[in-house]
Amino acid sequence: MMDQLFPTASQPAPPLPELVQRLGAQARRCVTPCGQGDLVWHVWGQAREGVAPLVLFHGGSGSWTHFVRNIEPLVRAGRELWVPDLPGFGDSAVSPLGGDADGMVEPLYQGLRSLLGDRVCELIGFSFGGMTAGLLLATHPDAASRLVLVGAPAMGVVPQRQFELKAWRHLPDAAAQADIHRYNLAALMLHDTALIDGLEGLALQLHVANVMRDRLPRRRLAHTDILARSLPALSCPVHAIYGAHDALYKSWIHQLEAAFAASARDFRGMTLIPEAGHWVQFERPEAFHAALMDALG
């Protein structure tokens, strides 16, 4: 979701935390075409007969690392995970079709068909990735048998933007930039601000590494109602999981369930995770895992 504030990849990102390096080393890496480069997919777990693969779309200014605290529990639960770096983020090239969610639909869909063949996935989208997943399924309803939206924007509920972020790339030194990164994490991503530097600094390190590789500085669709307008085209079950203190919605969070029920033809319900903000799967991974498993049946 972090938009308009982050640079192109003009300087190297800092080294990733040990947990991220370990999980990255365990993943199988696949690539599919994306403009002048590759769309990079990270794969964990093994295919199982009769069990749909899970495809996870991360949030804006992010990468697969938005799910760093969820990958191992999902693999232990017997799921095969396909987690791309969305076009223009992480290791993936920018889409030739545009620098917002709608420009990602075709590279992602073609990648899914190339990698999964006729296997139909269950699709989980976090934040910007949830909006992207909704747009993809509105255009290609055959791509997934279920959609789980996590902290997704663009439902047309809030009357105005509920948070403000600060720019950092103009600042002269890393310490000053880190202060702004902490501010932005508290403003949007995390309800428990102790987690910004807790867990050995994992959230802050991931955030810095991700925003430094964001090459899409002018995204706008997240501030519209495009997801709400896309959901009526979906025939598959739709579930929603949000942190109860999601900064995208704040006091408007309790209007979301009715908005989903009015938009999605097969809406199966919304779970609010207590004591969690926007990055709910990082902040409350156990509660998120329980809610996701319940949604997936």
Short mmCIF file of C-alpha atoms in Angstrom, two decimals:
data_model
loop_
_atom_site.label_atom_id
_atom_site.label_comp_id
_atom_site.label_asym_id
_atom_site.label_seq_id
_atom_site.Cartn_x
_atom_site.Cartn_y
_atom_site.Cartn_z
CA MET A 1 0.00 0.00 0.00
CA MET A 2 2.92 2.40 0.41
CA ASP A 3 2.62 4.60 -2.67
CA GLN A 4 4.15 7.71 -4.25
CA LEU A 5 6.94 7.96 -1.67
CA PHE A 6 9.54 5.43 -2.67
CA PRO A 7 12.39 5.46 -5.16
CA THR A 8 13.32 3.39 -8.11
CA ALA A 9 15.99 0.80 -7.42
CA SER A 10 18.79 3.42 -7.55
CA GLN A 11 20.71 2.08 -4.55
CA PRO A 12 21.18 -1.43 -3.19
CA ALA A 13 18.85 -2.65 -0.49
CA PRO A 14 20.42 -3.76 2.81
CA PRO A 15 21.01 -7.44 3.53
CA LEU A 16 17.86 -9.37 4.39
CA PRO A 17 17.35 -10.91 7.84
CA GLU A 18 18.48 -14.50 8.43
CA LEU A 19 14.90 -15.82 8.49
CA VAL A 20 14.24 -14.32 5.06
CA GLN A 21 17.49 -15.67 3.66
CA ARG A 22 16.70 -19.14 5.00
CA LEU A 23 13.17 -19.20 3.61
CA GLY A 24 14.37 -17.80 0.31
CA ALA A 25 16.99 -20.54 0.06
CA GLN A 26 14.31 -23.20 0.68
CA ALA A 27 12.05 -21.90 -2.10
CA ARG A 28 12.00 -23.13 -5.65
CA ARG A 29 12.34 -20.14 -7.97
CA CYS A 30 10.34 -19.98 -11.20
CA VAL A 31 10.12 -17.19 -13.75
CA THR A 32 7.55 -16.22 -16.36
CA PRO A 33 7.68 -13.36 -18.88
CA CYS A 34 6.97 -9.79 -17.75
CA GLY A 35 7.78 -7.02 -20.20
CA GLN A 36 11.52 -6.73 -20.68
CA GLY A 37 12.26 -9.10 -17.83
CA ASP A 38 10.85 -11.79 -15.57
CA LEU A 39 7.99 -12.24 -13.15
CA VAL A 40 9.62 -14.11 -10.27
CA TRP A 41 7.68 -16.78 -8.36
CA HIS A 42 8.78 -18.39 -5.08
CA VAL A 43 7.42 -21.88 -4.39
CA TRP A 44 7.30 -23.80 -1.11
CA GLY A 45 5.73 -27.15 -0.29
CA GLN A 46 4.67 -29.99 -2.54
CA ALA A 47 1.65 -30.52 -4.77
CA ARG A 48 -0.96 -32.88 -3.29
CA GLU A 49 -3.67 -34.70 -5.15
CA GLY A 50 -7.03 -33.03 -4.58
CA VAL A 51 -5.54 -30.02 -2.73
CA ALA A 52 -5.47 -26.74 -4.59
CA PRO A 53 -2.21 -24.78 -4.60
CA LEU A 54 -2.29 -21.52 -2.65
CA VAL A 55 -1.22 -18.41 -4.53
CA LEU A 56 -0.37 -15.44 -2.33
CA PHE A 57 -0.20 -11.85 -3.62
CA HIS A 58 1.70 -9.44 -1.37
CA GLY A 59 0.91 -5.80 -0.69
CA GLY A 60 2.12 -2.60 -2.33
CA SER A 61 5.77 -1.62 -1.96
CA GLY A 62 6.32 -5.20 -0.80
CA SER A 63 7.48 -8.62 -1.91
CA TRP A 64 6.91 -12.25 -0.95
CA THR A 65 8.37 -11.28 2.44
CA HIS A 66 5.02 -9.79 3.47
CA PHE A 67 4.18 -13.45 4.26
CA VAL A 68 7.45 -14.31 5.99
CA ARG A 69 5.73 -15.38 9.25
CA ASN A 70 3.09 -17.46 7.42
CA ILE A 71 5.01 -19.61 4.97
CA GLU A 72 6.26 -22.31 7.33
CA PRO A 73 2.88 -22.80 9.10
CA LEU A 74 1.10 -23.13 5.76
CA VAL A 75 3.64 -25.64 4.47
CA ARG A 76 3.30 -27.62 7.72
CA ALA A 77 -0.46 -27.62 7.11
CA GLY A 78 0.22 -29.46 3.85
CA ARG A 79 -0.21 -26.60 1.39
CA GLU A 80 1.82 -25.85 -1.70
CA LEU A 81 2.55 -22.11 -1.94
CA TRP A 82 3.18 -20.01 -5.03
CA VAL A 83 4.18 -16.47 -4.06
CA PRO A 84 5.19 -14.04 -6.80
CA ASP A 85 6.91 -10.74 -6.41
CA LEU A 86 4.25 -8.66 -8.15
CA PRO A 87 5.38 -6.73 -11.25
CA GLY A 88 7.51 -3.75 -10.32
CA PHE A 89 8.19 -5.02 -6.79
CA GLY A 90 10.87 -7.25 -5.30
CA ASP A 91 12.74 -9.18 -7.98
CA SER A 92 10.08 -8.85 -10.69
CA ALA A 93 10.22 -6.59 -13.73
CA VAL A 94 7.70 -3.82 -14.31
CA SER A 95 4.63 -4.77 -16.34
CA PRO A 96 4.53 -3.31 -19.86
CA LEU A 97 0.78 -2.76 -19.41
CA GLY A 98 1.01 -0.11 -16.69
CA GLY A 99 2.22 0.59 -13.20
CA ASP A 100 -0.94 -0.08 -11.20
CA ALA A 101 -2.96 -3.17 -10.30
CA ASP A 102 -4.78 -3.33 -13.63
CA GLY A 103 -1.47 -3.52 -15.50
CA MET A 104 -0.48 -6.61 -13.52
CA VAL A 105 -3.46 -8.78 -14.39
CA GLU A 106 -2.26 -10.27 -17.67
CA PRO A 107 1.36 -11.04 -16.68
CA LEU A 108 0.10 -12.70 -13.49
CA TYR A 109 -2.63 -14.67 -15.24
CA GLN A 110 -0.32 -15.84 -18.00
CA GLY A 111 2.23 -16.80 -15.36
CA LEU A 112 -0.34 -18.82 -13.45
CA ARG A 113 -1.42 -20.69 -16.57
CA SER A 114 2.17 -21.35 -17.59
CA LEU A 115 3.19 -22.67 -14.17
CA LEU A 116 0.04 -24.42 -12.97
CA GLY A 117 -1.43 -25.56 -16.27
CA ASP A 118 -5.05 -26.52 -15.72
CA ARG A 119 -4.69 -26.65 -11.91
CA VAL A 120 -7.00 -24.12 -10.28
CA CYS A 121 -5.57 -22.32 -7.28
CA GLU A 122 -6.99 -20.71 -4.18
CA LEU A 123 -5.92 -17.06 -4.22
CA ILE A 124 -5.01 -14.98 -1.16
CA GLY A 125 -4.35 -11.28 -1.69
CA PHE A 126 -2.99 -8.88 0.92
CA SER A 127 -3.72 -5.15 0.64
CA PHE A 128 -2.77 -3.97 -2.88
CA GLY A 129 -2.41 -7.65 -3.76
CA GLY A 130 -6.02 -8.25 -2.73
CA MET A 131 -7.20 -5.55 -5.09
CA THR A 132 -4.99 -7.03 -7.81
CA ALA A 133 -6.43 -10.50 -7.17
CA GLY A 134 -9.98 -9.16 -7.45
CA LEU A 135 -9.20 -7.51 -10.78
CA LEU A 136 -7.54 -10.68 -12.05
CA LEU A 137 -10.52 -12.88 -11.19
CA ALA A 138 -13.00 -10.38 -12.61
CA THR A 139 -11.21 -10.76 -15.95
CA HIS A 140 -10.23 -14.44 -15.64
CA PRO A 141 -12.72 -16.20 -13.33
CA ASP A 142 -11.19 -19.58 -14.22
CA ALA A 143 -7.95 -18.72 -12.40
CA ALA A 144 -9.05 -19.54 -8.85
CA SER A 145 -11.70 -21.50 -7.00
CA ARG A 146 -11.64 -19.21 -3.94
CA LEU A 147 -10.52 -15.68 -3.07
CA VAL A 148 -9.39 -14.59 0.40
CA LEU A 149 -8.95 -10.83 0.74
CA VAL A 150 -6.65 -9.67 3.53
CA GLY A 151 -6.65 -5.99 4.42
CA ALA A 152 -7.77 -5.11 0.91
CA PRO A 153 -8.44 -1.49 -0.10
CA ALA A 154 -10.75 -0.04 -2.76
CA MET A 155 -14.10 -1.11 -1.29
CA GLY A 156 -15.62 2.36 -1.45
CA VAL A 157 -16.27 2.51 2.29
CA VAL A 158 -14.12 5.30 3.67
CA PRO A 159 -14.99 8.89 2.72
CA GLN A 160 -11.37 10.01 2.67
CA ARG A 161 -7.86 8.65 3.15
CA GLN A 162 -7.39 7.51 6.74
CA PHE A 163 -3.60 7.81 7.03
CA GLU A 164 -0.70 9.93 5.80
CA LEU A 165 2.81 8.74 5.07
CA LYS A 166 6.05 10.71 5.03
CA ALA A 167 8.68 10.85 2.27
CA TRP A 168 12.19 9.67 3.08
CA ARG A 169 14.35 9.42 -0.02
CA HIS A 170 15.44 13.06 0.19
CA LEU A 171 16.89 12.62 3.67
CA PRO A 172 20.69 12.71 3.91
CA ASP A 173 21.47 9.73 6.14
CA ALA A 174 20.24 6.26 7.03
CA ALA A 175 19.31 7.18 10.61
CA ALA A 176 16.96 9.96 9.50
CA GLN A 177 15.44 7.66 6.90
CA ALA A 178 14.94 4.94 9.52
CA ASP A 179 12.95 7.35 11.68
CA ILE A 180 10.58 7.96 8.77
CA HIS A 181 10.32 4.24 8.05
CA ARG A 182 9.31 3.69 11.67
CA TYR A 183 6.73 6.45 11.40
CA ASN A 184 5.25 4.97 8.21
CA LEU A 185 5.09 1.46 9.68
CA ALA A 186 3.19 2.84 12.67
CA ALA A 187 0.92 5.00 10.52
CA LEU A 188 -0.19 2.23 8.18
CA MET A 189 1.12 -1.25 8.77
CA LEU A 190 1.28 -2.19 12.47
CA HIS A 191 -1.05 -1.60 15.42
CA ASP A 192 1.53 -2.82 17.96
CA THR A 193 4.37 -0.36 17.42
CA ALA A 194 6.69 -2.48 19.58
CA LEU A 195 6.87 -4.88 16.62
CA ILE A 196 8.56 -2.25 14.47
CA ASP A 197 11.90 -2.94 16.16
CA GLY A 198 10.89 -6.15 17.95
CA LEU A 199 11.49 -9.69 16.67
CA GLU A 200 15.12 -8.62 16.14
CA GLY A 201 14.04 -5.77 13.90
CA LEU A 202 12.37 -8.02 11.34
CA ALA A 203 9.51 -5.69 10.36
CA LEU A 204 11.73 -2.65 9.92
CA GLN A 205 14.37 -4.55 7.95
CA LEU A 206 11.76 -6.08 5.64
CA HIS A 207 10.06 -2.75 5.12
CA VAL A 208 13.29 -0.95 4.22
CA ALA A 209 14.40 -3.69 1.83
CA ASN A 210 10.99 -3.74 0.15
CA VAL A 211 10.39 -0.02 -0.31
CA MET A 212 13.86 0.46 -1.76
CA ARG A 213 12.90 -1.93 -4.58
CA ASP A 214 9.51 -0.36 -5.31
CA ARG A 215 9.54 0.88 -8.91
CA LEU A 216 5.87 1.94 -9.07
CA PRO A 217 5.65 5.38 -7.44
CA ARG A 218 2.30 6.59 -8.81
CA ARG A 219 -0.34 4.02 -7.99
CA ARG A 220 -3.85 5.41 -7.64
CA LEU A 221 -6.42 2.61 -7.84
CA ALA A 222 -6.20 1.74 -4.15
CA HIS A 223 -7.93 5.05 -3.40
CA THR A 224 -10.95 4.21 -5.57
CA ASP A 225 -13.79 1.68 -5.23
CA ILE A 226 -12.46 -0.55 -8.01
CA LEU A 227 -12.43 -3.73 -5.91
CA ALA A 228 -16.08 -3.28 -4.93
CA ARG A 229 -16.92 -2.75 -8.61
CA SER A 230 -14.96 -5.86 -9.63
CA LEU A 231 -16.35 -8.37 -7.15
CA PRO A 232 -19.79 -8.80 -8.80
CA ALA A 233 -18.03 -10.49 -11.74
CA LEU A 234 -16.64 -13.25 -9.50
CA SER A 235 -18.48 -16.55 -9.17
CA CYS A 236 -16.12 -18.13 -6.62
CA PRO A 237 -16.46 -17.87 -2.83
CA VAL A 238 -14.98 -14.69 -1.37
CA HIS A 239 -13.70 -14.39 2.21
CA ALA A 240 -12.26 -11.39 4.06
CA ILE A 241 -9.71 -11.18 6.90
CA TYR A 242 -8.73 -7.85 8.44
CA GLY A 243 -6.98 -6.56 11.50
CA ALA A 244 -9.53 -4.90 13.76
CA HIS A 245 -7.35 -1.77 13.82
CA ASP A 246 -6.57 -1.61 10.09
CA ALA A 247 -5.38 1.94 9.36
CA LEU A 248 -7.00 1.87 5.91
CA TYR A 249 -10.44 1.90 7.52
CA LYS A 250 -10.15 2.83 11.22
CA SER A 251 -13.67 3.61 12.49
CA TRP A 252 -15.15 2.54 9.15
CA ILE A 253 -13.96 -1.06 9.52
CA HIS A 254 -17.38 -2.25 10.69
CA GLN A 255 -18.98 -1.13 7.43
CA LEU A 256 -16.80 -3.46 5.40
CA GLU A 257 -18.75 -6.67 5.88
CA ALA A 258 -21.91 -5.13 4.46
CA ALA A 259 -19.92 -3.72 1.54
CA PHE A 260 -18.55 -7.17 0.73
CA ALA A 261 -21.97 -8.77 1.06
CA ALA A 262 -23.38 -6.20 -1.36
CA SER A 263 -20.58 -6.69 -3.91
CA ALA A 264 -19.54 -10.36 -3.91
CA ARG A 265 -22.05 -12.87 -5.24
CA ASP A 266 -20.80 -15.65 -2.93
CA PHE A 267 -19.47 -13.82 0.12
CA ARG A 268 -18.64 -16.27 2.92
CA GLY A 269 -17.93 -13.80 5.72
CA MET A 270 -15.37 -11.52 7.29
CA THR A 271 -13.05 -12.19 10.23
CA LEU A 272 -11.65 -9.32 12.29
CA ILE A 273 -8.43 -10.21 14.13
CA PRO A 274 -8.25 -8.40 17.51
CA GLU A 275 -5.19 -6.32 18.41
CA ALA A 276 -3.95 -6.27 14.83
CA GLY A 277 -3.48 -3.58 12.24
CA HIS A 278 -3.16 -3.61 8.47
CA TRP A 279 -0.27 -6.11 8.24
CA VAL A 280 -2.39 -8.61 10.12
CA GLN A 281 -0.64 -11.78 8.95
CA PHE A 282 2.68 -10.48 10.29
CA GLU A 283 1.34 -8.97 13.49
CA ARG A 284 -0.90 -11.87 14.58
CA PRO A 285 0.32 -14.87 12.56
CA GLU A 286 -1.34 -17.56 14.69
CA ALA A 287 -4.75 -15.88 14.67
CA PHE A 288 -4.39 -15.17 10.97
CA HIS A 289 -3.48 -18.78 10.24
CA ALA A 290 -6.57 -20.02 12.12
CA ALA A 291 -8.82 -17.61 10.22
CA LEU A 292 -7.27 -18.55 6.88
CA MET A 293 -7.56 -22.28 7.52
CA ASP A 294 -11.21 -21.76 8.44
CA ALA A 295 -11.80 -19.86 5.20
CA LEU A 296 -10.06 -22.51 3.13
CA GLY A 297 -12.12 -25.24 4.76
#
